[in-house]
Amino acid sequence: MIEKFKQPSGVKDSLPTECIAKKKTEEILLAKFASYGCRQIDTPVLEYGEMYAGAGRYELRRLFKLTDTDGNLLVLRPDMTMPISRIVATKFEPGSYKLCYLGKTFRLAPRSGLREFTQAGVEYMGCPGTAFDAEAVALAIEALRACGLDGFIIDIGHVGFFGGILDLLGLDPKKRDELAALVERKDVIGESLFAAREGLDPEIMKLLSRLPMLFGDGKVLDEAERLCMNDAMRRSVSELKALDAALVAAGYGDRISYDLSLVGEMSYYSGLVFKGLCEGAGSPVLSGGRYDRLCDAFGRRVPSVGFAVGVDVLTEALGSAGSDDIRVYAAVGCDGDARSVGAALALAAKLSSEGRTVEPLGECEEESVASAAAERRIYYRRGEEIRL
């Protein structure tokens, strides 16, 4: 007998009510994505580790790894964007594609400690420009609305603004990523220690320290524009202003905010970055951005933008578990006689094929059927049908 009923860390069971609520969320999301012209796609759970290591987004030590029969390193997919990029770059003709997905991903999330996630998301592949950026953000808003989420906001940034500051500092790629992580966490003390250690320009670091304060509605972009010190910074603010104008014109002004310290992953995103934030959720309910260079690893330039919804986080944020009270059309029981068992099974199959929910109670007393919560209650005694 197993003495300790423990699960691996970072995973959880889902009870029937949770499964019902989660399934409802998934169906709403996929329906909304489809209504925007997105076609569903799926990818294998297993991928070569080399693909993710080459992209530079994940450290292999943080992924679930196993060895193939031929000795190659495999991983459980940590996201869906990379394999979908592989498919588009290697199996699709050049063009624009709106794709969506629903699936499990596996990696360590430092904030929540989870290692298994269900994600539903959208990838606009071969879709450059502000119009597609705006559509991706709008679809993210509409998807959360469709699920019934209140009190959320889409927080928007641009990696180019921070990237312009990094260009001024002249840091190598590894140190750029280290500083980006500090800024993303709004770790002011860590930034100061980093600057002292690397001997960085005090005036530029003073500008960097202002990033966490560049937060708010579209007006904050005017302040950011005044702080620009090179073309990269000016270009990023210009793109955000164009995006803001489009989203406000579409009526989404009350659902968006800007945060210039939202720098995302510098080696992954190439422009817009955004997160869906909601009260009561310990982590963002969605995240996304523009990644124009991701398909370069597969030999094709495919400008793209997309986002992923954390289905588990979103379902929890919605706060209403699904009811496991299934509306039963008929409860069917029998006395155990072979003819009765056969008749009960035949009726259950017939009702099920008609799309009706039937609850076979097997061999039981008539009282069990009579007390069942169903529109019809049927009992078979010696093969004869009795309606209770």
Short mmCIF file of C-alpha atoms in Angstrom, two decimals:
data_model
loop_
_atom_site.label_atom_id
_atom_site.label_comp_id
_atom_site.label_asym_id
_atom_site.label_seq_id
_atom_site.Cartn_x
_atom_site.Cartn_y
_atom_site.Cartn_z
CA MET A 1 0.00 0.00 0.00
CA ILE A 2 1.25 3.49 -0.83
CA GLU A 3 1.91 5.26 2.44
CA LYS A 4 2.30 8.82 1.14
CA PHE A 5 -0.20 10.16 -1.35
CA LYS A 6 1.90 13.04 -2.61
CA GLN A 7 2.04 14.75 -5.97
CA PRO A 8 5.11 16.15 -7.69
CA SER A 9 5.57 19.83 -6.92
CA GLY A 10 3.99 22.32 -9.30
CA VAL A 11 1.04 20.18 -10.41
CA LYS A 12 -2.53 19.94 -9.15
CA ASP A 13 -5.63 17.83 -9.46
CA SER A 14 -8.83 19.26 -10.92
CA LEU A 15 -12.05 18.05 -9.33
CA PRO A 16 -15.29 17.74 -11.35
CA THR A 17 -16.56 21.25 -10.58
CA GLU A 18 -13.18 22.72 -11.50
CA CYS A 19 -13.09 20.73 -14.73
CA ILE A 20 -16.53 22.01 -15.70
CA ALA A 21 -15.54 25.64 -15.05
CA LYS A 22 -12.26 25.23 -16.92
CA LYS A 23 -13.94 23.53 -19.88
CA LYS A 24 -16.42 26.40 -20.11
CA THR A 25 -13.58 28.93 -20.14
CA GLU A 26 -11.77 26.99 -22.86
CA GLU A 27 -14.86 26.78 -25.05
CA ILE A 28 -15.56 30.51 -24.72
CA LEU A 29 -11.98 31.42 -25.60
CA LEU A 30 -11.83 29.17 -28.66
CA ALA A 31 -15.20 30.44 -29.86
CA LYS A 32 -14.05 34.05 -29.54
CA PHE A 33 -10.79 33.31 -31.36
CA ALA A 34 -12.72 31.60 -34.15
CA SER A 35 -15.04 34.59 -34.44
CA TYR A 36 -11.97 36.68 -35.32
CA GLY A 37 -11.01 34.31 -38.12
CA CYS A 38 -8.45 32.23 -36.21
CA ARG A 39 -8.07 28.61 -37.24
CA GLN A 40 -7.13 26.10 -34.56
CA ILE A 41 -3.80 24.27 -34.71
CA ASP A 42 -2.09 21.74 -32.44
CA THR A 43 1.51 20.68 -31.94
CA PRO A 44 3.24 17.68 -30.32
CA VAL A 45 3.90 17.80 -26.60
CA LEU A 46 7.43 16.53 -27.33
CA GLU A 47 9.92 18.73 -29.18
CA TYR A 48 13.68 18.69 -29.65
CA GLY A 49 15.47 20.57 -26.91
CA GLU A 50 17.71 22.17 -29.50
CA MET A 51 14.78 24.17 -30.87
CA TYR A 52 14.11 25.92 -27.57
CA ALA A 53 17.76 26.30 -26.62
CA GLY A 54 18.42 27.98 -29.95
CA ALA A 55 15.59 30.46 -29.46
CA GLY A 56 17.19 31.62 -26.22
CA ARG A 57 13.91 32.11 -24.39
CA TYR A 58 14.22 29.22 -21.96
CA GLU A 59 17.13 27.71 -20.11
CA LEU A 60 17.14 23.96 -20.65
CA ARG A 61 17.66 23.41 -16.93
CA ARG A 62 14.18 24.83 -16.32
CA LEU A 63 12.48 22.47 -18.79
CA PHE A 64 11.34 18.88 -18.49
CA LYS A 65 13.84 16.79 -20.44
CA LEU A 66 14.05 13.21 -21.61
CA THR A 67 16.23 11.26 -24.00
CA ASP A 68 14.86 9.89 -27.26
CA THR A 69 15.57 6.31 -28.33
CA ASP A 70 18.23 7.66 -30.71
CA GLY A 71 19.93 9.65 -27.95
CA ASN A 72 18.61 13.09 -28.93
CA LEU A 73 17.43 15.43 -26.19
CA LEU A 74 13.67 15.98 -26.07
CA VAL A 75 11.66 18.41 -23.93
CA LEU A 76 8.05 18.79 -22.98
CA ARG A 77 6.97 21.96 -24.80
CA PRO A 78 7.25 25.01 -22.53
CA ASP A 79 5.10 27.10 -24.86
CA MET A 80 3.10 26.82 -28.07
CA THR A 81 4.48 29.80 -29.96
CA MET A 82 7.81 28.22 -30.87
CA PRO A 83 6.39 25.00 -32.39
CA ILE A 84 3.69 26.97 -34.24
CA SER A 85 6.45 29.17 -35.64
CA ARG A 86 8.25 26.02 -36.74
CA ILE A 87 5.13 24.82 -38.55
CA VAL A 88 4.45 28.14 -40.28
CA ALA A 89 8.06 28.59 -41.37
CA THR A 90 8.54 25.04 -42.66
CA LYS A 91 5.11 23.79 -43.76
CA PHE A 92 3.07 26.85 -44.79
CA GLU A 93 3.43 28.89 -47.93
CA PRO A 94 4.51 32.51 -47.38
CA GLY A 95 1.53 34.62 -46.38
CA SER A 96 -0.56 35.77 -43.44
CA TYR A 97 -2.14 33.29 -41.05
CA LYS A 98 -4.37 33.76 -38.02
CA LEU A 99 -4.02 30.71 -35.80
CA CYS A 100 -5.24 29.73 -32.34
CA TYR A 101 -4.53 26.86 -29.98
CA LEU A 102 -5.42 25.15 -26.72
CA GLY A 103 -3.00 22.83 -25.00
CA LYS A 104 -0.79 21.88 -22.09
CA THR A 105 2.62 23.44 -21.60
CA PHE A 106 5.30 22.54 -19.08
CA ARG A 107 7.93 24.69 -17.40
CA LEU A 108 8.74 26.19 -14.01
CA ALA A 109 6.94 29.44 -13.29
CA PRO A 110 8.95 31.12 -10.51
CA ARG A 111 6.09 33.32 -9.29
CA SER A 112 3.42 30.63 -8.86
CA GLY A 113 5.60 27.54 -8.59
CA LEU A 114 3.42 25.75 -11.15
CA ARG A 115 5.02 23.52 -13.73
CA GLU A 116 2.02 22.41 -15.80
CA PHE A 117 -0.28 24.89 -17.53
CA THR A 118 -3.19 24.94 -19.90
CA GLN A 119 -2.84 27.77 -22.40
CA ALA A 120 -5.21 29.09 -25.03
CA GLY A 121 -3.79 31.62 -27.40
CA VAL A 122 -3.61 33.39 -30.73
CA GLU A 123 -0.75 33.74 -33.19
CA TYR A 124 -0.98 36.25 -36.05
CA MET A 125 1.81 34.97 -38.30
CA GLY A 126 3.04 37.05 -41.24
CA CYS A 127 1.13 40.05 -39.92
CA PRO A 128 3.27 43.21 -39.56
CA GLY A 129 2.25 46.66 -38.41
CA THR A 130 0.20 48.59 -35.90
CA ALA A 131 -3.15 47.40 -37.24
CA PHE A 132 -2.39 43.80 -36.32
CA ASP A 133 -0.89 44.86 -32.97
CA ALA A 134 -4.12 46.70 -32.19
CA GLU A 135 -6.24 43.75 -33.30
CA ALA A 136 -4.28 41.37 -31.05
CA VAL A 137 -4.79 43.62 -28.02
CA ALA A 138 -8.48 44.12 -28.91
CA LEU A 139 -9.00 40.35 -29.23
CA ALA A 140 -7.31 39.83 -25.85
CA ILE A 141 -9.76 42.31 -24.30
CA GLU A 142 -12.77 40.76 -26.02
CA ALA A 143 -11.72 37.26 -24.99
CA LEU A 144 -11.51 38.22 -21.31
CA ARG A 145 -14.83 40.05 -21.57
CA ALA A 146 -16.47 37.02 -23.16
CA CYS A 147 -15.36 34.88 -20.23
CA GLY A 148 -17.05 37.33 -17.84
CA LEU A 149 -13.91 38.74 -16.24
CA ASP A 150 -14.31 42.13 -14.57
CA GLY A 151 -11.76 44.60 -13.28
CA PHE A 152 -8.97 43.67 -15.68
CA ILE A 153 -6.61 45.89 -17.61
CA ILE A 154 -4.17 45.29 -20.46
CA ASP A 155 -0.80 46.71 -19.49
CA ILE A 156 1.24 47.66 -22.57
CA GLY A 157 4.94 48.31 -23.10
CA HIS A 158 7.54 48.20 -25.85
CA VAL A 159 10.92 46.49 -25.71
CA GLY A 160 12.36 49.14 -28.04
CA PHE A 161 12.23 51.89 -25.43
CA PHE A 162 14.32 49.99 -22.93
CA GLY A 163 16.40 48.58 -25.78
CA GLY A 164 17.30 52.12 -26.77
CA ILE A 165 18.58 52.77 -23.26
CA LEU A 166 20.62 49.57 -23.37
CA ASP A 167 22.15 50.72 -26.66
CA LEU A 168 23.36 53.83 -24.86
CA LEU A 169 24.91 51.72 -22.11
CA GLY A 170 26.76 49.45 -24.54
CA LEU A 171 26.18 46.24 -22.57
CA ASP A 172 26.84 42.75 -23.93
CA PRO A 173 23.80 40.44 -24.49
CA LYS A 174 24.15 38.58 -21.18
CA LYS A 175 24.35 41.76 -19.12
CA ARG A 176 21.50 43.30 -21.14
CA ASP A 177 19.29 40.36 -20.13
CA GLU A 178 20.40 40.66 -16.50
CA LEU A 179 19.50 44.33 -16.36
CA ALA A 180 16.23 43.70 -18.21
CA ALA A 181 15.22 41.18 -15.54
CA LEU A 182 15.91 43.75 -12.80
CA VAL A 183 13.84 46.40 -14.57
CA GLU A 184 10.98 43.95 -15.21
CA ARG A 185 10.88 43.19 -11.46
CA LYS A 186 11.16 46.91 -10.66
CA ASP A 187 14.15 46.04 -8.48
CA VAL A 188 15.57 49.55 -7.94
CA ILE A 189 18.18 48.40 -5.42
CA GLY A 190 19.32 45.66 -7.78
CA GLU A 191 19.61 48.20 -10.60
CA SER A 192 21.77 50.47 -8.44
CA LEU A 193 24.08 47.62 -7.47
CA PHE A 194 24.31 46.55 -11.11
CA ALA A 195 25.16 50.11 -12.21
CA ALA A 196 27.87 50.43 -9.56
CA ARG A 197 29.38 47.08 -10.47
CA GLU A 198 29.44 47.81 -14.20
CA GLY A 199 30.42 51.47 -13.86
CA LEU A 200 27.46 52.68 -15.90
CA ASP A 201 26.82 56.30 -16.91
CA PRO A 202 24.97 57.99 -13.99
CA GLU A 203 22.84 60.16 -16.31
CA ILE A 204 21.63 57.14 -18.27
CA MET A 205 20.97 55.21 -15.08
CA LYS A 206 18.99 58.20 -13.83
CA LEU A 207 16.81 57.85 -16.92
CA LEU A 208 16.52 54.12 -16.29
CA SER A 209 15.35 54.74 -12.73
CA ARG A 210 12.42 56.76 -14.09
CA LEU A 211 11.01 53.81 -16.03
CA PRO A 212 8.82 52.49 -13.18
CA MET A 213 7.20 55.94 -12.96
CA LEU A 214 6.30 55.97 -16.66
CA PHE A 215 3.01 54.26 -16.01
CA GLY A 216 -0.57 55.25 -16.76
CA ASP A 217 -2.90 56.12 -19.62
CA GLY A 218 -1.87 57.38 -23.04
CA LYS A 219 -0.68 60.70 -21.63
CA VAL A 220 2.38 58.99 -20.17
CA LEU A 221 3.60 58.48 -23.73
CA ASP A 222 4.09 62.25 -24.07
CA GLU A 223 6.42 62.20 -21.08
CA ALA A 224 8.24 59.17 -22.48
CA GLU A 225 8.69 61.01 -25.77
CA ARG A 226 10.43 63.91 -24.02
CA LEU A 227 12.91 61.48 -22.46
CA CYS A 228 13.96 59.85 -25.72
CA MET A 229 17.69 59.96 -26.38
CA ASN A 230 17.99 58.00 -29.63
CA ASP A 231 16.00 56.80 -32.64
CA ALA A 232 15.17 53.42 -31.11
CA MET A 233 13.41 55.08 -28.17
CA ARG A 234 11.61 57.59 -30.40
CA ARG A 235 10.45 54.84 -32.77
CA SER A 236 9.02 52.75 -29.91
CA VAL A 237 7.06 55.70 -28.49
CA SER A 238 5.75 56.54 -31.96
CA GLU A 239 4.49 52.97 -32.38
CA LEU A 240 2.82 53.03 -28.96
CA LYS A 241 1.13 56.35 -29.75
CA ALA A 242 -0.26 54.94 -32.99
CA LEU A 243 -1.47 51.87 -31.11
CA ASP A 244 -3.08 54.02 -28.42
CA ALA A 245 -4.90 56.13 -30.99
CA ALA A 246 -6.32 53.01 -32.64
CA LEU A 247 -7.41 51.36 -29.39
CA VAL A 248 -9.00 54.52 -28.01
CA ALA A 249 -10.85 55.05 -31.29
CA ALA A 250 -12.16 51.48 -30.98
CA GLY A 251 -13.49 52.20 -27.48
CA TYR A 252 -10.88 50.31 -25.47
CA GLY A 253 -9.38 53.32 -23.68
CA ASP A 254 -10.71 52.22 -20.29
CA ARG A 255 -9.09 48.77 -20.60
CA ILE A 256 -5.53 49.75 -21.45
CA SER A 257 -2.61 51.31 -19.64
CA TYR A 258 1.06 51.83 -20.46
CA ASP A 259 4.14 50.82 -18.53
CA LEU A 260 7.53 51.64 -20.06
CA SER A 261 9.23 49.37 -17.53
CA LEU A 262 7.36 46.41 -19.04
CA VAL A 263 10.33 45.22 -21.06
CA GLY A 264 9.41 41.58 -21.68
CA GLU A 265 12.09 39.18 -22.87
CA MET A 266 14.56 41.14 -24.97
CA SER A 267 15.80 38.14 -26.94
CA TYR A 268 12.26 37.04 -27.79
CA TYR A 269 10.04 40.06 -28.33
CA SER A 270 10.83 42.69 -30.93
CA GLY A 271 8.33 45.46 -30.20
CA LEU A 272 4.96 45.53 -28.46
CA VAL A 273 4.62 43.60 -25.18
CA PHE A 274 1.48 43.37 -23.04
CA LYS A 275 -0.02 41.59 -20.06
CA GLY A 276 -3.55 41.09 -18.78
CA LEU A 277 -3.76 42.01 -15.11
CA CYS A 278 -6.69 41.38 -12.79
CA GLU A 279 -7.40 41.84 -9.11
CA GLY A 280 -7.30 38.57 -7.22
CA ALA A 281 -4.99 36.86 -9.70
CA GLY A 282 -1.49 36.13 -8.44
CA SER A 283 -0.03 36.30 -11.93
CA PRO A 284 -1.09 37.80 -15.29
CA VAL A 285 -4.11 36.13 -16.89
CA LEU A 286 -2.51 36.60 -20.31
CA SER A 287 0.69 37.84 -21.90
CA GLY A 288 1.84 38.52 -25.41
CA GLY A 289 3.60 40.79 -27.81
CA ARG A 290 5.32 41.10 -31.17
CA TYR A 291 8.07 38.68 -32.13
CA ASP A 292 9.19 39.44 -35.68
CA ARG A 293 12.49 37.53 -35.43
CA LEU A 294 11.34 34.23 -33.95
CA CYS A 295 10.99 32.38 -37.27
CA ASP A 296 14.48 33.45 -38.35
CA ALA A 297 15.79 30.30 -36.66
CA PHE A 298 13.81 28.29 -39.21
CA GLY A 299 15.14 30.20 -42.19
CA ARG A 300 12.26 32.58 -42.82
CA ARG A 301 11.37 36.08 -41.63
CA VAL A 302 7.73 35.99 -40.45
CA PRO A 303 6.63 39.14 -38.58
CA SER A 304 4.16 38.02 -35.94
CA VAL A 305 2.16 39.08 -32.91
CA GLY A 306 0.16 37.01 -30.45
CA PHE A 307 -0.78 36.26 -26.87
CA ALA A 308 -1.41 33.33 -24.55
CA VAL A 309 -4.14 33.10 -21.92
CA GLY A 310 -3.36 31.16 -18.76
CA VAL A 311 -6.59 29.15 -18.62
CA ASP A 312 -6.00 27.94 -15.06
CA VAL A 313 -5.23 31.45 -13.79
CA LEU A 314 -8.20 32.93 -15.65
CA THR A 315 -10.62 30.26 -14.41
CA GLU A 316 -9.46 30.86 -10.84
CA ALA A 317 -9.78 34.63 -11.30
CA LEU A 318 -13.35 34.21 -12.49
CA GLY A 319 -14.02 32.74 -9.09
CA SER A 320 -17.06 30.64 -9.92
CA ALA A 321 -16.63 26.90 -10.04
CA GLY A 322 -18.83 25.06 -12.47
CA SER A 323 -21.75 23.10 -11.15
CA ASP A 324 -21.47 19.31 -11.39
CA ASP A 325 -25.25 18.98 -11.18
CA ILE A 326 -25.89 17.55 -14.65
CA ARG A 327 -29.51 17.76 -15.73
CA VAL A 328 -30.49 14.12 -16.05
CA TYR A 329 -33.32 13.26 -18.45
CA ALA A 330 -33.80 9.68 -17.27
CA ALA A 331 -32.62 7.53 -14.37
CA VAL A 332 -32.70 3.82 -15.22
CA GLY A 333 -32.36 0.89 -12.83
CA CYS A 334 -33.11 -2.83 -12.82
CA ASP A 335 -33.49 -5.88 -10.60
CA GLY A 336 -30.43 -7.72 -11.95
CA ASP A 337 -32.34 -10.13 -14.16
CA ALA A 338 -30.47 -10.57 -17.48
CA ARG A 339 -33.48 -9.34 -19.43
CA SER A 340 -33.74 -6.30 -17.17
CA VAL A 341 -30.03 -5.49 -17.50
CA GLY A 342 -30.26 -5.80 -21.29
CA ALA A 343 -33.36 -3.59 -21.47
CA ALA A 344 -31.75 -0.93 -19.22
CA LEU A 345 -28.58 -0.88 -21.32
CA ALA A 346 -30.55 -0.66 -24.57
CA LEU A 347 -32.60 2.27 -23.26
CA ALA A 348 -29.47 4.08 -22.02
CA ALA A 349 -27.87 3.70 -25.46
CA LYS A 350 -31.00 4.94 -27.22
CA LEU A 351 -31.37 8.04 -25.04
CA SER A 352 -27.66 8.80 -25.28
CA SER A 353 -27.76 8.63 -29.08
CA GLU A 354 -30.64 11.12 -29.02
CA GLY A 355 -28.48 13.56 -27.09
CA ARG A 356 -30.28 13.04 -23.79
CA THR A 357 -28.44 12.55 -20.51
CA VAL A 358 -29.22 9.24 -18.87
CA GLU A 359 -27.99 7.93 -15.54
CA PRO A 360 -27.87 4.11 -15.48
CA LEU A 361 -28.11 3.02 -11.85
CA GLY A 362 -27.44 -0.64 -12.51
CA GLU A 363 -28.87 -3.29 -10.20
CA CYS A 364 -30.76 -1.53 -7.43
CA GLU A 365 -34.04 -1.25 -5.55
CA GLU A 366 -36.99 0.63 -7.02
CA GLU A 367 -36.66 3.22 -4.26
CA SER A 368 -33.23 4.26 -5.57
CA VAL A 369 -34.70 5.07 -8.97
CA ALA A 370 -37.77 6.74 -7.50
CA SER A 371 -35.60 9.15 -5.48
CA ALA A 372 -33.29 10.04 -8.37
CA ALA A 373 -33.24 13.62 -9.61
CA ALA A 374 -34.39 13.09 -13.20
CA GLU A 375 -37.27 14.00 -15.47
CA ARG A 376 -38.10 10.34 -15.98
CA ARG A 377 -37.45 7.38 -13.69
CA ILE A 378 -37.60 3.90 -15.20
CA TYR A 379 -37.13 0.54 -13.54
CA TYR A 380 -36.96 -2.91 -15.12
CA ARG A 381 -38.26 -5.90 -13.19
CA ARG A 382 -37.89 -9.29 -14.93
CA GLY A 383 -37.47 -7.41 -18.20
CA GLU A 384 -40.70 -5.42 -17.81
CA GLU A 385 -40.49 -1.61 -17.91
CA ILE A 386 -41.97 0.23 -14.91
CA ARG A 387 -42.21 4.03 -14.91
CA LEU A 388 -41.96 5.52 -11.44
#
